[in-house]
Amino acid sequence: MFGGSTVEGIGVMKHQTIPSYIQEILEAKGYKNIGAYNFGWSGATSLGGKLLLGRLLFPGKFWEIEPLAHKTPRIPDIAIFIDGLNDFVHIQSEKPQLEISKIKFPKTNIKRLLEIIFGLTASKKEIEAASKNLHKNRAIINQLCGRFLIKCLFIHQPVAGYKYDVRNLVEKGLIKNPYYTKIALGGILNTGYGYQVYNEQKKTLAEYELYKDQYLDFSGLTFNGNEYVDLAHYSPGFNRKIAKKISAELVNRNWLSLVE
């Protein structure tokens, strides 16, 4: 399973992550040879998932970063990508105030203050471009998986900025650190608009047609107001609910016969 820190499991124990719950749920259903591997890492976007899958399939080729320990391809039966949030949170804004702050006030409180004032949200143009890149990366990943006969799923993940009552976060005291809150609130606002743009682009972009059969929209999924442990990361209960839905999808698609 590929994704960012929500897949990695920031804020929960290792056994409370989505991949761990999937393995637990499927083993309870009688699938004893399941191995659910967690390839989530903090900050990863859909581009990061694409690159990591490429490193597994093509070890030692094209990579200038630290080589992997294995020398032969690692080809999974199923690859699941849970993303959406980081593609909009980590937009590199071109606002001139932020560019000046990077040059004149690196690693200072002044830089942080300018980021809080000017950097809360990306521009409409930047968000629309990020959404197109999300479509493009998913289409490329789907083609790559097809080449290696890998079954893949793309989970459009839940985010607090879309179809969610943010007052739940305030009531639970999850808005504390001003700098982190700035980043997270920026992400909430970016994803709120970004998810709308993404849905509109599905109607016209050719890239979406390439992966739509492997696409699952979890963006409206909730868990009785107990979804988050902070402004971005999921609670154990929400992770389990997501894992149940993914597990049911794998069973319904009859994909698990590959690994029984």
mmCIF file of C-alpha atoms in Angstrom:
data_model
loop_
_atom_site.group_PDB
_atom_site.id
_atom_site.type_symbol
_atom_site.label_atom_id
_atom_site.label_comp_id
_atom_site.label_asym_id
_atom_site.label_seq_id
_atom_site.Cartn_x
_atom_site.Cartn_y
_atom_site.Cartn_z
ATOM 1 C CA MET A 1 0.000 0.000 0.000
ATOM 2 C CA PHE A 2 1.341 3.399 -1.052
ATOM 3 C CA GLY A 3 0.560 6.853 0.263
ATOM 4 C CA GLY A 4 1.595 9.599 2.637
ATOM 5 C CA SER A 5 1.623 9.868 6.406
ATOM 6 C CA THR A 6 -2.026 8.794 6.657
ATOM 7 C CA VAL A 7 -0.967 5.403 5.276
ATOM 8 C CA GLU A 8 2.301 5.399 7.206
ATOM 9 C CA GLY A 9 0.264 5.851 10.382
ATOM 10 C CA ILE A 10 1.255 9.147 11.990
ATOM 11 C CA GLY A 11 -0.587 9.460 15.299
ATOM 12 C CA VAL A 12 -1.444 5.774 15.722
ATOM 13 C CA MET A 13 0.326 2.551 16.675
ATOM 14 C CA LYS A 14 1.769 0.276 13.995
ATOM 15 C CA HIS A 15 -1.023 -2.263 14.397
ATOM 16 C CA GLN A 16 -3.607 0.522 13.933
ATOM 17 C CA THR A 17 -2.572 1.513 10.404
ATOM 18 C CA ILE A 18 -4.733 0.860 7.365
ATOM 19 C CA PRO A 19 -2.439 -1.865 5.927
ATOM 20 C CA SER A 20 -2.284 -3.657 9.306
ATOM 21 C CA TYR A 21 -6.063 -3.607 9.613
ATOM 22 C CA ILE A 22 -6.463 -4.919 6.058
ATOM 23 C CA GLN A 23 -4.241 -7.867 6.828
ATOM 24 C CA GLU A 24 -6.109 -8.523 10.092
ATOM 25 C CA ILE A 25 -9.534 -8.307 8.413
ATOM 26 C CA LEU A 26 -8.646 -10.548 5.490
ATOM 27 C CA GLU A 27 -6.939 -13.143 7.659
ATOM 28 C CA ALA A 28 -10.115 -13.284 9.751
ATOM 29 C CA LYS A 29 -12.025 -14.021 6.530
ATOM 30 C CA GLY A 30 -9.783 -17.010 5.860
ATOM 31 C CA TYR A 31 -7.162 -15.515 3.572
ATOM 32 C CA LYS A 32 -4.095 -16.771 5.420
ATOM 33 C CA ASN A 33 -1.375 -15.962 2.897
ATOM 34 C CA ILE A 34 -1.989 -12.218 2.850
ATOM 35 C CA GLY A 35 0.979 -9.877 3.186
ATOM 36 C CA ALA A 36 -0.078 -6.226 3.418
ATOM 37 C CA TYR A 37 3.035 -4.048 3.161
ATOM 38 C CA ASN A 38 3.077 -0.420 4.261
ATOM 39 C CA PHE A 39 4.947 1.809 1.792
ATOM 40 C CA GLY A 40 3.496 5.041 3.122
ATOM 41 C CA TRP A 41 5.841 7.850 4.069
ATOM 42 C CA SER A 42 5.257 11.359 5.347
ATOM 43 C CA GLY A 43 4.698 13.979 2.685
ATOM 44 C CA ALA A 44 4.409 11.584 -0.258
ATOM 45 C CA THR A 45 2.197 12.713 -3.134
ATOM 46 C CA SER A 46 0.882 10.659 -6.039
ATOM 47 C CA LEU A 47 4.214 11.387 -7.708
ATOM 48 C CA GLY A 48 6.001 9.828 -4.725
ATOM 49 C CA GLY A 49 3.872 6.713 -4.998
ATOM 50 C CA LYS A 50 4.654 6.460 -8.701
ATOM 51 C CA LEU A 51 8.398 6.795 -8.087
ATOM 52 C CA LEU A 52 8.429 4.283 -5.235
ATOM 53 C CA LEU A 53 6.564 1.714 -7.310
ATOM 54 C CA GLY A 54 9.104 2.339 -10.058
ATOM 55 C CA ARG A 55 11.973 1.706 -7.656
ATOM 56 C CA LEU A 56 10.438 -1.628 -6.653
ATOM 57 C CA LEU A 57 9.906 -2.708 -10.235
ATOM 58 C CA PHE A 58 13.174 -1.351 -11.645
ATOM 59 C CA PRO A 59 15.781 -1.594 -8.859
ATOM 60 C CA GLY A 60 19.119 -0.027 -9.650
ATOM 61 C CA LYS A 61 17.869 1.660 -12.824
ATOM 62 C CA PHE A 62 17.363 5.387 -13.338
ATOM 63 C CA TRP A 63 17.860 6.199 -9.650
ATOM 64 C CA GLU A 64 20.574 8.547 -8.431
ATOM 65 C CA ILE A 65 19.340 8.344 -4.838
ATOM 66 C CA GLU A 66 20.392 5.587 -2.441
ATOM 67 C CA PRO A 67 19.965 2.207 -4.206
ATOM 68 C CA LEU A 68 17.615 -0.395 -2.785
ATOM 69 C CA ALA A 69 19.007 -3.473 -1.104
ATOM 70 C CA HIS A 70 17.306 -5.856 -3.523
ATOM 71 C CA LYS A 71 18.681 -6.349 -7.032
ATOM 72 C CA THR A 72 15.670 -8.067 -8.583
ATOM 73 C CA PRO A 73 12.206 -6.556 -9.172
ATOM 74 C CA ARG A 74 9.654 -6.773 -6.380
ATOM 75 C CA ILE A 75 6.317 -7.253 -8.121
ATOM 76 C CA PRO A 76 3.223 -7.201 -5.893
ATOM 77 C CA ASP A 77 -0.008 -8.938 -6.823
ATOM 78 C CA ILE A 78 -2.024 -5.871 -5.807
ATOM 79 C CA ALA A 79 -0.993 -2.240 -5.356
ATOM 80 C CA ILE A 80 -3.251 0.184 -3.490
ATOM 81 C CA PHE A 81 -2.660 3.937 -3.577
ATOM 82 C CA ILE A 82 -4.318 6.155 -0.981
ATOM 83 C CA ASP A 83 -3.686 9.790 -1.816
ATOM 84 C CA GLY A 84 -5.122 13.179 -2.716
ATOM 85 C CA LEU A 85 -4.312 15.206 0.398
ATOM 86 C CA ASN A 86 -0.598 15.811 -0.141
ATOM 87 C CA ASP A 87 -1.033 16.627 -3.816
ATOM 88 C CA PHE A 88 -2.815 19.805 -2.709
ATOM 89 C CA VAL A 89 -1.072 20.454 0.619
ATOM 90 C CA HIS A 90 2.418 20.495 -0.889
ATOM 91 C CA ILE A 91 1.777 22.817 -3.804
ATOM 92 C CA GLN A 92 4.837 24.997 -4.373
ATOM 93 C CA SER A 93 3.269 28.451 -4.310
ATOM 94 C CA GLU A 94 4.709 31.137 -6.575
ATOM 95 C CA LYS A 95 3.592 34.045 -4.380
ATOM 96 C CA PRO A 96 6.378 36.652 -4.454
ATOM 97 C CA GLN A 97 6.166 37.304 -0.708
ATOM 98 C CA LEU A 98 7.053 33.673 -0.020
ATOM 99 C CA GLU A 99 9.941 33.703 -2.473
ATOM 100 C CA ILE A 100 11.362 36.794 -0.772
ATOM 101 C CA SER A 101 10.991 35.201 2.655
ATOM 102 C CA LYS A 102 13.004 32.160 1.549
ATOM 103 C CA ILE A 103 15.878 34.356 0.364
ATOM 104 C CA LYS A 104 15.929 37.161 2.956
ATOM 105 C CA PHE A 105 14.796 35.369 6.112
ATOM 106 C CA PRO A 106 15.690 31.666 5.893
ATOM 107 C CA LYS A 107 14.974 29.615 9.024
ATOM 108 C CA THR A 108 13.688 32.587 11.018
ATOM 109 C CA ASN A 109 10.450 33.519 12.775
ATOM 110 C CA ILE A 110 9.994 36.313 10.216
ATOM 111 C CA LYS A 111 9.891 33.701 7.458
ATOM 112 C CA ARG A 112 7.303 31.717 9.397
ATOM 113 C CA LEU A 113 5.203 34.837 9.996
ATOM 114 C CA LEU A 114 5.214 35.678 6.281
ATOM 115 C CA GLU A 115 4.230 32.115 5.466
ATOM 116 C CA ILE A 116 1.308 32.332 7.883
ATOM 117 C CA ILE A 117 0.155 35.669 6.414
ATOM 118 C CA PHE A 118 0.643 34.952 2.708
ATOM 119 C CA GLY A 119 0.973 31.215 2.372
ATOM 120 C CA LEU A 120 -2.299 29.874 3.712
ATOM 121 C CA THR A 121 -3.671 28.850 0.332
ATOM 122 C CA ALA A 122 -2.426 28.270 -3.180
ATOM 123 C CA SER A 123 -3.824 30.103 -6.156
ATOM 124 C CA LYS A 124 -6.670 28.759 -8.291
ATOM 125 C CA LYS A 125 -4.245 28.166 -11.163
ATOM 126 C CA GLU A 126 -1.825 26.239 -8.914
ATOM 127 C CA ILE A 127 -4.589 24.031 -7.520
ATOM 128 C CA GLU A 128 -5.959 23.261 -10.975
ATOM 129 C CA ALA A 129 -2.468 22.271 -12.144
ATOM 130 C CA ALA A 130 -1.993 20.043 -9.071
ATOM 131 C CA SER A 131 -5.286 18.323 -9.805
ATOM 132 C CA LYS A 132 -4.245 17.602 -13.395
ATOM 133 C CA ASN A 133 -0.983 16.128 -12.117
ATOM 134 C CA LEU A 134 -2.922 13.865 -9.751
ATOM 135 C CA HIS A 135 -4.961 12.559 -12.702
ATOM 136 C CA LYS A 136 -1.807 12.138 -14.782
ATOM 137 C CA ASN A 137 0.122 10.259 -12.078
ATOM 138 C CA ARG A 138 -2.756 7.866 -11.483
ATOM 139 C CA ALA A 139 -3.040 7.174 -15.206
ATOM 140 C CA ILE A 140 0.702 6.477 -15.488
ATOM 141 C CA ILE A 141 0.655 4.225 -12.418
ATOM 142 C CA ASN A 142 -2.271 2.271 -13.861
ATOM 143 C CA GLN A 143 -0.395 1.720 -17.123
ATOM 144 C CA LEU A 144 2.726 0.671 -15.226
ATOM 145 C CA CYS A 145 0.736 -1.804 -13.140
ATOM 146 C CA GLY A 146 -0.851 -3.197 -16.301
ATOM 147 C CA ARG A 147 2.558 -3.822 -17.818
ATOM 148 C CA PHE A 148 3.491 -6.012 -14.828
ATOM 149 C CA LEU A 149 0.005 -7.589 -14.462
ATOM 150 C CA ILE A 150 -0.473 -5.877 -11.091
ATOM 151 C CA LYS A 151 -4.024 -5.209 -9.926
ATOM 152 C CA CYS A 152 -4.245 -1.659 -8.614
ATOM 153 C CA LEU A 153 -6.716 0.549 -6.773
ATOM 154 C CA PHE A 154 -6.699 4.323 -6.371
ATOM 155 C CA ILE A 155 -8.381 5.501 -3.177
ATOM 156 C CA HIS A 156 -9.352 9.184 -3.225
ATOM 157 C CA GLN A 157 -8.775 9.716 0.464
ATOM 158 C CA PRO A 158 -10.957 11.564 2.980
ATOM 159 C CA VAL A 159 -9.747 15.061 3.910
ATOM 160 C CA ALA A 160 -10.994 17.522 6.501
ATOM 161 C CA GLY A 161 -11.485 20.210 3.854
ATOM 162 C CA TYR A 162 -14.081 18.361 1.794
ATOM 163 C CA LYS A 163 -17.515 17.124 2.867
ATOM 164 C CA TYR A 164 -16.484 17.384 6.509
ATOM 165 C CA ASP A 165 -17.507 19.607 9.435
ATOM 166 C CA VAL A 166 -14.216 21.215 10.517
ATOM 167 C CA ARG A 167 -15.867 22.289 13.778
ATOM 168 C CA ASN A 168 -15.232 18.738 14.972
ATOM 169 C CA LEU A 169 -11.498 19.524 14.927
ATOM 170 C CA VAL A 170 -11.990 22.716 16.946
ATOM 171 C CA GLU A 171 -14.211 21.016 19.520
ATOM 172 C CA LYS A 172 -11.615 18.306 20.061
ATOM 173 C CA GLY A 173 -8.811 20.852 20.562
ATOM 174 C CA LEU A 174 -6.850 19.664 17.554
ATOM 175 C CA ILE A 175 -5.909 23.191 16.444
ATOM 176 C CA LYS A 176 -2.956 24.036 18.714
ATOM 177 C CA ASN A 177 0.438 24.757 17.169
ATOM 178 C CA PRO A 178 0.077 27.954 15.066
ATOM 179 C CA TYR A 179 2.700 27.033 12.469
ATOM 180 C CA TYR A 180 1.491 23.475 11.980
ATOM 181 C CA THR A 181 -2.088 24.755 11.968
ATOM 182 C CA LYS A 182 -1.176 27.185 9.176
ATOM 183 C CA ILE A 183 0.139 24.329 7.054
ATOM 184 C CA ALA A 184 -2.782 22.057 7.854
ATOM 185 C CA LEU A 185 -5.415 24.769 7.384
ATOM 186 C CA GLY A 186 -3.798 25.667 4.096
ATOM 187 C CA GLY A 187 -4.117 22.028 3.150
ATOM 188 C CA ILE A 188 -7.749 21.968 4.267
ATOM 189 C CA LEU A 189 -8.588 24.990 2.131
ATOM 190 C CA ASN A 190 -6.545 23.751 -0.833
ATOM 191 C CA THR A 191 -8.117 20.294 -0.762
ATOM 192 C CA GLY A 192 -11.602 21.737 -0.370
ATOM 193 C CA TYR A 193 -11.286 23.522 -3.692
ATOM 194 C CA GLY A 194 -8.890 20.976 -5.178
ATOM 195 C CA TYR A 195 -11.305 18.084 -4.724
ATOM 196 C CA GLN A 196 -14.038 20.086 -6.455
ATOM 197 C CA VAL A 197 -11.708 20.811 -9.370
ATOM 198 C CA TYR A 198 -10.641 17.157 -9.508
ATOM 199 C CA ASN A 199 -14.258 16.020 -9.839
ATOM 200 C CA GLU A 200 -14.901 18.537 -12.601
ATOM 201 C CA GLN A 201 -11.797 17.434 -14.479
ATOM 202 C CA LYS A 202 -13.004 13.828 -14.380
ATOM 203 C CA LYS A 203 -15.666 14.835 -16.903
ATOM 204 C CA THR A 204 -13.202 16.007 -19.533
ATOM 205 C CA LEU A 205 -9.670 14.669 -18.941
ATOM 206 C CA ALA A 206 -8.582 11.684 -20.998
ATOM 207 C CA GLU A 207 -6.282 10.573 -18.170
ATOM 208 C CA TYR A 208 -9.241 9.762 -15.927
ATOM 209 C CA GLU A 209 -10.621 7.359 -18.535
ATOM 210 C CA LEU A 210 -7.409 5.339 -18.220
ATOM 211 C CA TYR A 211 -7.882 4.499 -14.536
ATOM 212 C CA LYS A 212 -11.549 5.116 -13.708
ATOM 213 C CA ASP A 213 -12.304 1.401 -13.314
ATOM 214 C CA GLN A 214 -9.706 1.211 -10.536
ATOM 215 C CA TYR A 215 -10.867 4.408 -8.815
ATOM 216 C CA LEU A 216 -12.702 4.483 -5.472
ATOM 217 C CA ASP A 217 -13.951 7.756 -4.005
ATOM 218 C CA PHE A 218 -13.662 7.753 -0.204
ATOM 219 C CA SER A 219 -13.661 11.550 0.042
ATOM 220 C CA GLY A 220 -17.047 11.690 1.760
ATOM 221 C CA LEU A 221 -16.337 8.904 4.255
ATOM 222 C CA THR A 222 -16.852 9.777 7.944
ATOM 223 C CA PHE A 223 -16.700 8.081 11.349
ATOM 224 C CA ASN A 224 -19.160 9.725 13.744
ATOM 225 C CA GLY A 225 -17.037 12.844 14.150
ATOM 226 C CA ASN A 226 -14.031 10.824 15.351
ATOM 227 C CA GLU A 227 -12.091 10.713 12.098
ATOM 228 C CA TYR A 228 -8.907 12.590 12.985
ATOM 229 C CA VAL A 229 -6.184 12.683 15.628
ATOM 230 C CA ASP A 230 -5.018 16.062 14.278
ATOM 231 C CA LEU A 231 -5.880 18.217 11.258
ATOM 232 C CA ALA A 232 -4.769 15.605 8.743
ATOM 233 C CA HIS A 233 -4.208 12.112 10.201
ATOM 234 C CA TYR A 234 -6.799 9.442 10.851
ATOM 235 C CA SER A 235 -7.884 7.903 14.131
ATOM 236 C CA PRO A 236 -7.567 4.132 14.707
ATOM 237 C CA GLY A 237 -11.312 3.713 14.271
ATOM 238 C CA PHE A 238 -11.327 5.613 10.994
ATOM 239 C CA ASN A 239 -8.354 3.603 9.736
ATOM 240 C CA ARG A 240 -10.256 0.413 10.489
ATOM 241 C CA LYS A 241 -13.347 1.665 8.650
ATOM 242 C CA ILE A 242 -11.264 2.535 5.590
ATOM 243 C CA ALA A 243 -9.554 -0.850 5.778
ATOM 244 C CA LYS A 244 -12.933 -2.634 5.925
ATOM 245 C CA LYS A 245 -14.122 -0.884 2.771
ATOM 246 C CA ILE A 246 -10.914 -1.683 0.903
ATOM 247 C CA SER A 247 -10.990 -5.309 2.064
ATOM 248 C CA ALA A 248 -14.588 -5.675 0.905
ATOM 249 C CA GLU A 249 -13.637 -4.235 -2.488
ATOM 250 C CA LEU A 250 -10.790 -6.731 -2.872
ATOM 251 C CA VAL A 251 -13.141 -9.598 -2.072
ATOM 252 C CA ASN A 252 -15.875 -8.313 -4.408
ATOM 253 C CA ARG A 253 -13.411 -7.971 -7.276
ATOM 254 C CA ASN A 254 -12.215 -11.536 -6.645
ATOM 255 C CA TRP A 255 -8.629 -10.343 -6.592
ATOM 256 C CA LEU A 256 -7.637 -12.318 -3.531
ATOM 257 C CA SER A 257 -7.558 -15.581 -5.434
ATOM 258 C CA LEU A 258 -4.180 -14.298 -6.624
ATOM 259 C CA VAL A 259 -2.703 -14.659 -3.158
ATOM 260 C CA GLU A 260 -4.752 -17.385 -1.472
#
